[in-house]
mmCIF file with all atom_site columns, C-alpha atoms and ligand atoms in Angstrom:
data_model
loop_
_atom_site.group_PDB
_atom_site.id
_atom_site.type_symbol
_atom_site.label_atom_id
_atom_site.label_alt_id
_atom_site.label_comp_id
_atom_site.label_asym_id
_atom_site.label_entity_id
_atom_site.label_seq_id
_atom_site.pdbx_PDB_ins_code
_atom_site.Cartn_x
_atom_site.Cartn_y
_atom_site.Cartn_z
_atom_site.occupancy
_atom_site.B_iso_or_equiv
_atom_site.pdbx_formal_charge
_atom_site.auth_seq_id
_atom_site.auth_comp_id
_atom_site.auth_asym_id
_atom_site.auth_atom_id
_atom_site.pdbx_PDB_model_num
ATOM   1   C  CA  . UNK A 1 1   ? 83.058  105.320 94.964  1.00 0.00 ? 227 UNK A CA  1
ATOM   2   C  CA  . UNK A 1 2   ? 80.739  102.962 96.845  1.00 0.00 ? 228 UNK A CA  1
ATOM   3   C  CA  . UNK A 1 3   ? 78.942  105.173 99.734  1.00 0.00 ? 229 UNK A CA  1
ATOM   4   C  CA  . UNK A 1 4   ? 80.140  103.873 103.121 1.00 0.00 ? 230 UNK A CA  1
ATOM   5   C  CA  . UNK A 1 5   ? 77.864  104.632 106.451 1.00 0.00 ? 231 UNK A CA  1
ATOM   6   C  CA  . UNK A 1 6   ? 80.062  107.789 108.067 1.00 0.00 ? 232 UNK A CA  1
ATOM   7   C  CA  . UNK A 1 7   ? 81.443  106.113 111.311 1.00 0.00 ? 233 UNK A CA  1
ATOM   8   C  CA  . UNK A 1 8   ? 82.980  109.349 112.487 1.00 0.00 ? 234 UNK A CA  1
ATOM   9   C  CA  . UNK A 1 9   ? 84.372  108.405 115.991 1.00 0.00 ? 235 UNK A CA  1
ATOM   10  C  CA  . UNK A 1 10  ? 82.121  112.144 117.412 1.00 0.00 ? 236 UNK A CA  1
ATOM   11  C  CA  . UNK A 1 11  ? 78.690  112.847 116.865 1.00 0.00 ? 237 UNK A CA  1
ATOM   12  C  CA  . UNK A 1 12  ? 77.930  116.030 115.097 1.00 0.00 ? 238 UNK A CA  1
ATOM   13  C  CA  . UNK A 1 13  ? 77.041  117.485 118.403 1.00 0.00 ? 239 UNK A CA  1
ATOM   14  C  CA  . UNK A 1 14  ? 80.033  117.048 120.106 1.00 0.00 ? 240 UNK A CA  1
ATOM   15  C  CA  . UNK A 1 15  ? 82.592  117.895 117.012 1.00 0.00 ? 241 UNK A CA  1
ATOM   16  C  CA  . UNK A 1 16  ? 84.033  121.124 116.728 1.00 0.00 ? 242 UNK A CA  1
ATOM   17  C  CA  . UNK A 1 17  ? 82.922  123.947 114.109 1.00 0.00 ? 243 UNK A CA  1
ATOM   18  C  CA  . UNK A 1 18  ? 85.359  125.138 111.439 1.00 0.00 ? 244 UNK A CA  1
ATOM   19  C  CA  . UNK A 1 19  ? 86.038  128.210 113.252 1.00 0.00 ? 245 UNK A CA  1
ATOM   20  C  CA  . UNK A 1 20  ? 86.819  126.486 116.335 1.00 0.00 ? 246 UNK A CA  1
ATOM   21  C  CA  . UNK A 1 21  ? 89.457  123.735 114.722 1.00 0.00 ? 247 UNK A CA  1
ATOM   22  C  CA  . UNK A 1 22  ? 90.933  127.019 112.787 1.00 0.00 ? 248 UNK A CA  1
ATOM   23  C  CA  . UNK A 1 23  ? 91.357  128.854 115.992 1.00 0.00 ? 249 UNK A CA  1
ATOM   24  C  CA  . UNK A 1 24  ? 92.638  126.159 117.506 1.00 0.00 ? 250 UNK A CA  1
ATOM   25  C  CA  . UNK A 1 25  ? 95.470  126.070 115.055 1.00 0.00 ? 251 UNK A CA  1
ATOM   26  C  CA  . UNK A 1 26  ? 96.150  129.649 115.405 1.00 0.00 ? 252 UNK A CA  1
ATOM   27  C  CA  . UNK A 1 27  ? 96.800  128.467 119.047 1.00 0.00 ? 253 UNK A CA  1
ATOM   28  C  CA  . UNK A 1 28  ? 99.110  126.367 118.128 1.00 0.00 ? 254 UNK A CA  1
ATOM   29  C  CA  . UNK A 1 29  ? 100.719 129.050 116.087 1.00 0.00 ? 255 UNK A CA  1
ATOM   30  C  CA  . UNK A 1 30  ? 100.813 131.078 118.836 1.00 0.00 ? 256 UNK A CA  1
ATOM   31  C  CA  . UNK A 1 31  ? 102.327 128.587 121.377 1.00 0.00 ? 257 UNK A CA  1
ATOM   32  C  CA  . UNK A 1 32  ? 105.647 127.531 118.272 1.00 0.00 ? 258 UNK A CA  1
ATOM   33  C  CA  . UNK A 1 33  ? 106.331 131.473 118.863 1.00 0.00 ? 259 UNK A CA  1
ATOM   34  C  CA  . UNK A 1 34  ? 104.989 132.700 115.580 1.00 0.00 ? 260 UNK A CA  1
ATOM   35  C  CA  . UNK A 1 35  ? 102.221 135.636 115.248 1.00 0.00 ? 261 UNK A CA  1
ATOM   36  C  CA  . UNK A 1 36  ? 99.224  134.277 113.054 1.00 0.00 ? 262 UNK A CA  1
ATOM   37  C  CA  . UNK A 1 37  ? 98.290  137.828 112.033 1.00 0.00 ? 263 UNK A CA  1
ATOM   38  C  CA  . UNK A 1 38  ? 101.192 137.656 109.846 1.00 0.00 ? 264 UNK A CA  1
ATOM   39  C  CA  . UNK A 1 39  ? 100.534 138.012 106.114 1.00 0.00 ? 265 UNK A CA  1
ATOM   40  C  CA  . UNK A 1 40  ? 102.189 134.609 105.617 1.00 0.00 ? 266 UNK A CA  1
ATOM   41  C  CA  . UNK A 1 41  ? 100.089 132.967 108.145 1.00 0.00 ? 267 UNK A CA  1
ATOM   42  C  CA  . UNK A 1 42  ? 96.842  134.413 107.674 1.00 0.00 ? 268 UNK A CA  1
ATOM   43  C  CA  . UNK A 1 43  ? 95.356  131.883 105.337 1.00 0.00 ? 269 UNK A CA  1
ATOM   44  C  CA  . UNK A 1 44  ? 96.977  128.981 107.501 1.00 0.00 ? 270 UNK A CA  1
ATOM   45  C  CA  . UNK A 1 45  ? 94.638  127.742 110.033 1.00 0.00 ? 271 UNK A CA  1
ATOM   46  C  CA  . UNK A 1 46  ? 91.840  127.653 106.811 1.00 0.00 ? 272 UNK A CA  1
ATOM   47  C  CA  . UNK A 1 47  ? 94.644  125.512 104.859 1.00 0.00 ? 273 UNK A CA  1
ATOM   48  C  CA  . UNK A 1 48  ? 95.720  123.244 107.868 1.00 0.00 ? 274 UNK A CA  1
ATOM   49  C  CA  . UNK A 1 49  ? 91.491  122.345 108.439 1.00 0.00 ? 275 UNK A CA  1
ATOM   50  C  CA  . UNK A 1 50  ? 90.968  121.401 104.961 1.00 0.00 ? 276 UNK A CA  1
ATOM   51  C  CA  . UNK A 1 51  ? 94.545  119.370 105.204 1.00 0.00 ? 277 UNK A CA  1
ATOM   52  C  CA  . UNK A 1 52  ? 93.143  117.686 108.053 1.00 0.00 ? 278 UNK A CA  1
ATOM   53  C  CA  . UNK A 1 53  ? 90.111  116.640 106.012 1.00 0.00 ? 279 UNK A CA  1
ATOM   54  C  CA  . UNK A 1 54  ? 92.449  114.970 103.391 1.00 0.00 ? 280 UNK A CA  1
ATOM   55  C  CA  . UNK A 1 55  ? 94.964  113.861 106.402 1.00 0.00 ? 281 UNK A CA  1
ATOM   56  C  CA  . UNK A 1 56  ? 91.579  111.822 108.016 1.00 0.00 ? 282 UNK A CA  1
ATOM   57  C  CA  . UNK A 1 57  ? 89.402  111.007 105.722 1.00 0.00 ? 283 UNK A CA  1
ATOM   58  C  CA  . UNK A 1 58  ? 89.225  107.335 106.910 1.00 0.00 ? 284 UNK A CA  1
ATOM   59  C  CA  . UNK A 1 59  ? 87.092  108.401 109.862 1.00 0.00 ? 285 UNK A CA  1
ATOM   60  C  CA  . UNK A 1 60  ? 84.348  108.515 107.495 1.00 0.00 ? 286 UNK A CA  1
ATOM   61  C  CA  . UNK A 1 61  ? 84.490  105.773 105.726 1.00 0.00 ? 287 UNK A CA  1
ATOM   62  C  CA  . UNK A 1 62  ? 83.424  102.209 106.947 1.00 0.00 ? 288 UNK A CA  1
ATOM   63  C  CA  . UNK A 1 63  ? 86.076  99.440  105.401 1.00 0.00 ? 289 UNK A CA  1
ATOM   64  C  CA  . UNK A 1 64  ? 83.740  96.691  105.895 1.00 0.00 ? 290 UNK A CA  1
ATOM   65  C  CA  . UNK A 1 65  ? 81.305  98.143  104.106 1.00 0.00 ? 291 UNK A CA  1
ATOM   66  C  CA  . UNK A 1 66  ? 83.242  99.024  101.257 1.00 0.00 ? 292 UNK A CA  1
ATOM   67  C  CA  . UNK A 1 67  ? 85.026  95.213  100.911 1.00 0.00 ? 293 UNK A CA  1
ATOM   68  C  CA  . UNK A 1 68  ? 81.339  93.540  101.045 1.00 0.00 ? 294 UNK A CA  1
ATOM   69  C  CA  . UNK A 1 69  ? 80.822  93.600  97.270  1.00 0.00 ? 295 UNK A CA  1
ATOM   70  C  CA  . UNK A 1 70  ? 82.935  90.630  96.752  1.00 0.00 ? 296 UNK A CA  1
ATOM   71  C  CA  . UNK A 1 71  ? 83.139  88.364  93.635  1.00 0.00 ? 297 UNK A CA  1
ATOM   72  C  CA  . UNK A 1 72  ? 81.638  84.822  94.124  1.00 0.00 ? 298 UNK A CA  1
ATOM   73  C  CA  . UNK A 1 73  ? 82.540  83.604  90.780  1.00 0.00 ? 299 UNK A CA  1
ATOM   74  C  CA  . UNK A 1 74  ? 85.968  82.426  91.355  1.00 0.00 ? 300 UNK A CA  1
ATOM   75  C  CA  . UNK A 1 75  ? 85.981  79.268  89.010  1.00 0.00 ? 301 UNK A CA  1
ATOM   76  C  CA  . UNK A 1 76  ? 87.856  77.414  91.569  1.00 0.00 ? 302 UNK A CA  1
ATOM   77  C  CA  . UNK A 1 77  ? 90.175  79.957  92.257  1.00 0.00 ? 303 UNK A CA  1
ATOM   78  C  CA  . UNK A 1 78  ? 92.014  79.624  95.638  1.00 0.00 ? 304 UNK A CA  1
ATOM   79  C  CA  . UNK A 1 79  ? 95.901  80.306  95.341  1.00 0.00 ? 305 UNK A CA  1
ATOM   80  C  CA  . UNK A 1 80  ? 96.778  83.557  97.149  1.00 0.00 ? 306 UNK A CA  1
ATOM   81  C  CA  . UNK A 1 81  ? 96.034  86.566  96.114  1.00 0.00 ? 307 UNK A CA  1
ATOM   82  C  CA  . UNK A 1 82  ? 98.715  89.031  97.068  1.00 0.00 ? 308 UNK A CA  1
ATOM   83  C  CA  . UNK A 1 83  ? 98.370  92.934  96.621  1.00 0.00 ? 309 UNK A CA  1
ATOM   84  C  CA  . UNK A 1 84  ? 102.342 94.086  97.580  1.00 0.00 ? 310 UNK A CA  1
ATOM   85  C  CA  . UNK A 1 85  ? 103.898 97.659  97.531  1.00 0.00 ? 311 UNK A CA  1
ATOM   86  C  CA  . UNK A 1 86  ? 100.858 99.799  99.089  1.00 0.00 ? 312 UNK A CA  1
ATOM   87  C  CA  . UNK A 1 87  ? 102.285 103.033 99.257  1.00 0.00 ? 313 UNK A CA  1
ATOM   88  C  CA  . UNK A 1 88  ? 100.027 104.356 102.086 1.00 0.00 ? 314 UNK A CA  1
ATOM   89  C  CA  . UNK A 1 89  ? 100.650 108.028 104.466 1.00 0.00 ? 315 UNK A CA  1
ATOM   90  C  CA  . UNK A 1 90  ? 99.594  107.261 107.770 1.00 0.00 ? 316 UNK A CA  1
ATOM   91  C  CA  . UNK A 1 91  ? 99.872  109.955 111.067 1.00 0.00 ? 317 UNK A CA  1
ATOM   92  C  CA  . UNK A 1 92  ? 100.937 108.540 114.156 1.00 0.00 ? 318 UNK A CA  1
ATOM   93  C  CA  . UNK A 1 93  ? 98.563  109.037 117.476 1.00 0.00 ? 319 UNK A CA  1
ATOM   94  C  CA  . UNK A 1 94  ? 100.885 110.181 119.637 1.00 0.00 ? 320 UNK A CA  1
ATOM   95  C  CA  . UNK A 1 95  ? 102.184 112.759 118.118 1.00 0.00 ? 321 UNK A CA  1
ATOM   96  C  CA  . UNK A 1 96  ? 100.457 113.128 114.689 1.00 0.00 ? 322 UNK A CA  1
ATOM   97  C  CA  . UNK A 1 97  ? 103.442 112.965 112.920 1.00 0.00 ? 323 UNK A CA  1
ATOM   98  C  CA  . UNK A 1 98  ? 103.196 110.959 109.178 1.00 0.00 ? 324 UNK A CA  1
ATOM   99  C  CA  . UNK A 1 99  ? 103.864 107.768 109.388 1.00 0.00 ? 325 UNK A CA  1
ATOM   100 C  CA  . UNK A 1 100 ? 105.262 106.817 106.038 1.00 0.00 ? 326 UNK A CA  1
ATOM   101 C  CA  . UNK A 1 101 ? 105.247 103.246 104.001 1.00 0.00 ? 327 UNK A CA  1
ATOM   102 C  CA  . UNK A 1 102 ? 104.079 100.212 102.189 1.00 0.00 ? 328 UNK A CA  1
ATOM   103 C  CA  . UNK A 1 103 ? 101.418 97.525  103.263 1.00 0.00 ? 329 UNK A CA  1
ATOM   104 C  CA  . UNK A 1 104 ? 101.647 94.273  101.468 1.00 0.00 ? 330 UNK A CA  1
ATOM   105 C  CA  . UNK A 1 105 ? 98.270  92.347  101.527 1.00 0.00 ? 331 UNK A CA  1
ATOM   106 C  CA  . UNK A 1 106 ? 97.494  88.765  101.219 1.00 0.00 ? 332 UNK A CA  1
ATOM   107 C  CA  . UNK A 1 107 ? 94.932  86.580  101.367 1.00 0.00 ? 333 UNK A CA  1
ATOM   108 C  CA  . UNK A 1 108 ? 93.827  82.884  100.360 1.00 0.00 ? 334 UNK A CA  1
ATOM   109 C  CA  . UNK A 1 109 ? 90.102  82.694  98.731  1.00 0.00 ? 335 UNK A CA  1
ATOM   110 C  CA  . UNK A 1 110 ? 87.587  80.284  100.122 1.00 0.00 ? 336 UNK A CA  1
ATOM   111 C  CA  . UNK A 1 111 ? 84.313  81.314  98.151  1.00 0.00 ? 337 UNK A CA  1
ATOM   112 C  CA  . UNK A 1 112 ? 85.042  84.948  97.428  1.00 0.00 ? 338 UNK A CA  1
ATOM   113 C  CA  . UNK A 1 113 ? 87.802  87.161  95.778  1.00 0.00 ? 339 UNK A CA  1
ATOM   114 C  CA  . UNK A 1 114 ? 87.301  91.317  95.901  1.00 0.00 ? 340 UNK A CA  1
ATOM   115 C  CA  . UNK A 1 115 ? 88.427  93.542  93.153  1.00 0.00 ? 341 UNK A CA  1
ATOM   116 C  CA  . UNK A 1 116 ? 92.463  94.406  93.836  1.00 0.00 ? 342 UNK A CA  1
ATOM   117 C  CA  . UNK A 1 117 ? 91.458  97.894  94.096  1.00 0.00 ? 343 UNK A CA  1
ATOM   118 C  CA  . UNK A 1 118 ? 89.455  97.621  97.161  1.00 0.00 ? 344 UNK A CA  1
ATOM   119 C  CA  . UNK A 1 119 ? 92.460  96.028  99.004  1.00 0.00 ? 345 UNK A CA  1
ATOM   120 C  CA  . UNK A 1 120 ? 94.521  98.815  98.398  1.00 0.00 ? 346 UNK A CA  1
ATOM   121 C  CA  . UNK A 1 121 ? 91.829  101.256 99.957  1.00 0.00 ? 347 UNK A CA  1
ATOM   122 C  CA  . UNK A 1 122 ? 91.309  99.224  102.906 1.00 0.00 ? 348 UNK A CA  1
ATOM   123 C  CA  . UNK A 1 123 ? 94.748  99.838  103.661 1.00 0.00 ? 349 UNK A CA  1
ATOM   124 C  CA  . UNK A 1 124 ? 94.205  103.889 103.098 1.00 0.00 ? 350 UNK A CA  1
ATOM   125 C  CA  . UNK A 1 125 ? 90.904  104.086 104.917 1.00 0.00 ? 351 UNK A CA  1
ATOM   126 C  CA  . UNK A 1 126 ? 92.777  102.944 107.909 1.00 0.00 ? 352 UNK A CA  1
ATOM   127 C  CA  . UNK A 1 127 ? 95.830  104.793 107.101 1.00 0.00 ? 353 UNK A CA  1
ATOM   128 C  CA  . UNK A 1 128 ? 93.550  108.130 107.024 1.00 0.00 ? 354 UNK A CA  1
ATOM   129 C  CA  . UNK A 1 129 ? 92.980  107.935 110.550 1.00 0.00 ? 355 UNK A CA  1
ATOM   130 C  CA  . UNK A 1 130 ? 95.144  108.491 113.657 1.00 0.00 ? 356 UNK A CA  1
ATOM   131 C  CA  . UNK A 1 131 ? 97.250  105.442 114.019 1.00 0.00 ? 357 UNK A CA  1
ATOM   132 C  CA  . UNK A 1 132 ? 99.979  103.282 115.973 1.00 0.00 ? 358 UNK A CA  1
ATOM   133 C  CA  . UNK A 1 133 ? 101.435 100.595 112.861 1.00 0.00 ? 359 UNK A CA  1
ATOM   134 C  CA  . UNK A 1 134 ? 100.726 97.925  115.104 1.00 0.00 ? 360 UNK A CA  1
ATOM   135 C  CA  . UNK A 1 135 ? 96.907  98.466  115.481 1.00 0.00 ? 361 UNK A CA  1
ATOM   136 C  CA  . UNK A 1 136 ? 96.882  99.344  111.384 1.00 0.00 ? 362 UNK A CA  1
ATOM   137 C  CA  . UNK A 1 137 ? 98.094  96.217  110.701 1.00 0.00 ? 363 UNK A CA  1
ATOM   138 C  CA  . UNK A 1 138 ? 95.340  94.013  112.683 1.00 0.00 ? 364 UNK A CA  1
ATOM   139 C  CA  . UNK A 1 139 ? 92.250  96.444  111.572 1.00 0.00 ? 365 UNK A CA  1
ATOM   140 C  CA  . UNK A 1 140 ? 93.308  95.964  107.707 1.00 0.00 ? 366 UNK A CA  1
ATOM   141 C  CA  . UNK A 1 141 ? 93.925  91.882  108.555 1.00 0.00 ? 367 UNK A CA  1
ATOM   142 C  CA  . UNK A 1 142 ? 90.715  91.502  110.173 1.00 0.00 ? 368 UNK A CA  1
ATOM   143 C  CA  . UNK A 1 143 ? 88.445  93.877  108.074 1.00 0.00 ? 369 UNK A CA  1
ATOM   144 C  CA  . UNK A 1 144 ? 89.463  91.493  105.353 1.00 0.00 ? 370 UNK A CA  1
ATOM   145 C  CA  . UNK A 1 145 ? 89.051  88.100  107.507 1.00 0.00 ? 371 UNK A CA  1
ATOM   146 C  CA  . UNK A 1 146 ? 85.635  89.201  108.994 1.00 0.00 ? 372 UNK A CA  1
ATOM   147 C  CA  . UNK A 1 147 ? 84.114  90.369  105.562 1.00 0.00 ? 373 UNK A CA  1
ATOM   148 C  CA  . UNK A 1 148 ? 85.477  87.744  102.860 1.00 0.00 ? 374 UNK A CA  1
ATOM   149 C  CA  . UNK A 1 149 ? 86.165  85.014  105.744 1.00 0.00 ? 375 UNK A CA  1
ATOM   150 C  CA  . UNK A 1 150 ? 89.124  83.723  103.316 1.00 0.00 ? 376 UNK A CA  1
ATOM   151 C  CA  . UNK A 1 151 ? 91.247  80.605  104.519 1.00 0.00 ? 377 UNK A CA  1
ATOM   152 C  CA  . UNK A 1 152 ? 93.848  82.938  105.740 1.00 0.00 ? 378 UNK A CA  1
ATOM   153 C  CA  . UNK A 1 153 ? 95.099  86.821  105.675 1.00 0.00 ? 379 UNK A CA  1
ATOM   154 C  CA  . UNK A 1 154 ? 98.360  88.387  105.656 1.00 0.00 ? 380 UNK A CA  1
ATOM   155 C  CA  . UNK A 1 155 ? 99.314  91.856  106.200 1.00 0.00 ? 381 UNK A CA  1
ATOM   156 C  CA  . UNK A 1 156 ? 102.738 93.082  106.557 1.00 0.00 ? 382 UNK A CA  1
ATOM   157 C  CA  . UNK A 1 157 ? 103.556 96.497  106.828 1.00 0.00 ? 383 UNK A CA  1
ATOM   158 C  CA  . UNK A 1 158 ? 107.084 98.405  106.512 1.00 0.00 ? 384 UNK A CA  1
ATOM   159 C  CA  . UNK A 1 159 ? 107.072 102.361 107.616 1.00 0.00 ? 385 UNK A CA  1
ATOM   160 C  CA  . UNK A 1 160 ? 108.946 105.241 108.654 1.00 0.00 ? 386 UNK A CA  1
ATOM   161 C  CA  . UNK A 1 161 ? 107.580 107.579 111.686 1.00 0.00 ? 387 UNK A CA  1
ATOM   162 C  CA  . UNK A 1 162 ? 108.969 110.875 111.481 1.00 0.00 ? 388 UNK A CA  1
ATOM   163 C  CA  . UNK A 1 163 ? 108.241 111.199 115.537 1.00 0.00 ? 389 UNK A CA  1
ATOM   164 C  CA  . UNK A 1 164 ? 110.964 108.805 115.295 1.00 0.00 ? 390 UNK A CA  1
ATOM   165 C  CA  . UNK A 1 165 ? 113.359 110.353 112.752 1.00 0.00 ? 391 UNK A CA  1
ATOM   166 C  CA  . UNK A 1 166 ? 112.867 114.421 113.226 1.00 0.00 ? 392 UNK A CA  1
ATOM   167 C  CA  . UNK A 1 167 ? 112.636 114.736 117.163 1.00 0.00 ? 393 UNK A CA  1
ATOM   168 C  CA  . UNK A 1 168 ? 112.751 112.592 119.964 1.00 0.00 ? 394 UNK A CA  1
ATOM   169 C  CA  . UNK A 1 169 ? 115.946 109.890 119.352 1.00 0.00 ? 395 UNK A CA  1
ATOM   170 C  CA  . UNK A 1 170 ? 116.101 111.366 115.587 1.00 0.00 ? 396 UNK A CA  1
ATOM   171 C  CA  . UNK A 1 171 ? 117.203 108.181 114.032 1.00 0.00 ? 397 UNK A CA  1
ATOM   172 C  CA  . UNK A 1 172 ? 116.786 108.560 109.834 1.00 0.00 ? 398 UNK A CA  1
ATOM   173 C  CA  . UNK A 1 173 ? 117.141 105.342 107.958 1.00 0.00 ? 399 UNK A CA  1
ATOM   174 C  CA  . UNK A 1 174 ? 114.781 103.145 110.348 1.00 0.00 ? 400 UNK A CA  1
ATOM   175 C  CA  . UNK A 1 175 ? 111.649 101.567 109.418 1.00 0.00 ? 401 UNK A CA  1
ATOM   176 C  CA  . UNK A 1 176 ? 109.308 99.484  111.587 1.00 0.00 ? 402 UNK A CA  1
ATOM   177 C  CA  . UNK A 1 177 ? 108.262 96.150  110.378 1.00 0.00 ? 403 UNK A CA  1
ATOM   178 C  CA  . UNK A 1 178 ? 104.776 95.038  111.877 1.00 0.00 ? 404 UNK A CA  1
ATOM   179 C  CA  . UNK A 1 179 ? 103.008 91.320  110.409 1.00 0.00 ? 405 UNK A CA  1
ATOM   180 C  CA  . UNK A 1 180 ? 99.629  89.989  111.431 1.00 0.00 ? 406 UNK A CA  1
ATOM   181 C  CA  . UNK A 1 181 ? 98.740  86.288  110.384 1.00 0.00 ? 407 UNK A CA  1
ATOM   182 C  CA  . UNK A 1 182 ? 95.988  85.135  110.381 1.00 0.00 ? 408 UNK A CA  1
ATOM   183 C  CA  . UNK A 1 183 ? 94.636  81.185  109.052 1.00 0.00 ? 409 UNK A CA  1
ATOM   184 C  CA  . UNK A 1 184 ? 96.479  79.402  106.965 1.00 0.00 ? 410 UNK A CA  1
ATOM   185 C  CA  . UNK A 1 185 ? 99.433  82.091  107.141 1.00 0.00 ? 411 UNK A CA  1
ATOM   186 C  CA  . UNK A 1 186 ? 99.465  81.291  110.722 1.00 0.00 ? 412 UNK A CA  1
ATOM   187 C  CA  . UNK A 1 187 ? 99.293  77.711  110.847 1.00 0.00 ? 413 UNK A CA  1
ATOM   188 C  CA  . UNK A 1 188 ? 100.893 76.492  107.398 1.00 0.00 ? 414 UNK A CA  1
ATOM   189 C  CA  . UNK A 1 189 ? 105.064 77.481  107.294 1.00 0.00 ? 415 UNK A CA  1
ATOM   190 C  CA  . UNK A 1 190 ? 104.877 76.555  103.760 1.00 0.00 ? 416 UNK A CA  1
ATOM   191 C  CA  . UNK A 1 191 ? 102.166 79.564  103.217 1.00 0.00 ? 417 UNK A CA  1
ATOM   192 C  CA  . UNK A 1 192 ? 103.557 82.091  105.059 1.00 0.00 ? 418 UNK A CA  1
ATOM   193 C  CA  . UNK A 1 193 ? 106.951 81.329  103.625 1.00 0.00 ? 419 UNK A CA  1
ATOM   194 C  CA  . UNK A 1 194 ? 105.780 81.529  99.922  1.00 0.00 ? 420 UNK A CA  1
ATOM   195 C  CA  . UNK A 1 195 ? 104.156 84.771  100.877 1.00 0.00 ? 421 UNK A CA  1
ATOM   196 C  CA  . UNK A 1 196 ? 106.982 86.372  102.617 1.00 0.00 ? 422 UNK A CA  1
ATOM   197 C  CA  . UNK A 1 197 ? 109.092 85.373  99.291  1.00 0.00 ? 423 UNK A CA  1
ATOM   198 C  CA  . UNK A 1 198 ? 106.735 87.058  97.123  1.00 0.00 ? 424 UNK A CA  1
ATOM   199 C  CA  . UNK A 1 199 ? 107.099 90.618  99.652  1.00 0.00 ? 425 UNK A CA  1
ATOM   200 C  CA  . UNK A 1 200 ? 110.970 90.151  99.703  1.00 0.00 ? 426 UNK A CA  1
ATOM   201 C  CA  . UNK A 1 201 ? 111.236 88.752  103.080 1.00 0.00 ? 427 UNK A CA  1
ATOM   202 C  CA  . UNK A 1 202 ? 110.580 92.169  105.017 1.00 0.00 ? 428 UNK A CA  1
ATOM   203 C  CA  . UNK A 1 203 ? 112.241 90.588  108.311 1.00 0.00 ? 429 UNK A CA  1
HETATM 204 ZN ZN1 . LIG B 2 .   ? 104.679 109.227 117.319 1.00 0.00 ? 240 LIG B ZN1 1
#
């Protein structure tokens, strides 16, 4: 793992200790009507905090960082490069409820290619973060524009919200389709086309 600058959104003085985020969930405990002196519950708060820390981990990781070790050597490579079917488990900001789905990536080389891998963890070091799909979908895009400055990005993304499907209007079975073009994927039909073939046509 490459070792991104922490851009943690609060300084250290300002975040909360441990024992204040784990008191904070026996609060919450408290307030759904359970008791969190239970024996079930005891060890909760201490498993929710360290759940968080897996649940947000993008908050410390800088994406453009991580996508600047790029490949020059190319050999005159510069068909797209597509990266489809990105599981990723997102948590939406209003209500920070998982937001579940697939990213599919695209983007046409000018210069520089990146290793495959490091698309797909663009898409989770956003994911990892408190999110609304729409505002996902244009970091990933323009992380990848502003670092490899290709001729064009794509990034379409397909998820469930379960703020959607287990309260509020509690539909099951719906997934929200959010695109971002960028370039040549705006501009050329024939590009975004071929691209949207190669996803399945999302829309
Ligand atoms: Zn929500």
């Amino acid at each position: 793992m490459d070792t991104p600058a922490p851009i943690s959104p609060l300084s250290d003085e300002t975040r909360p200790s441990r024992t204040e985020a784990e008191a904070a969930v026996r609060t919450l405990l408290r307030w759904a009507g359970d008791d969190p002196s239970r024996e079930g519950l005891i060890d909760t708060p201490a498993r929710v905090v360290r759940a968080f820390e897996e649940w947000f981990v993008g908050y410390g990781n800088d994406p453009e960082a991580m996508l600047r070790r790029t490949f020059e050597e190319v050999e005159g490579y510069d068909e797209m490069v597509v990266l489809k079917d990105i599981h990723f488990e997102s948590y939406c900001e209003h209500h920070m409820a998982p937001i579940i789905g697939k990213a599919h990536v695209a983007y046409l080389p000018q210069r520089r290619v990146v290793g495959i891998s490091k698309l797909a963890r663009v898409v989770d070091l956003y994911a990892k973060r408190l999110q609304i799909q729409e505002k996902m979908t244009s970091q990933i895009a323009n992380a990848i524009q502003d670092v490899l400055e290709p001729k064009g990005v794509a990034v379409v993304i397909e998820a469930v919200h379960q703020c959607m499907t287990t309260r509020g209007v509690h539909k099951t079975g719906v997934s929200m389709v959010t695109s971002r073009m960028l370039g040549a994927f705006r501009d050329d039909p024939i590009t975004r086309r071929e691209f949207l073939s190669i996803i399945g046509n999302p829309r």
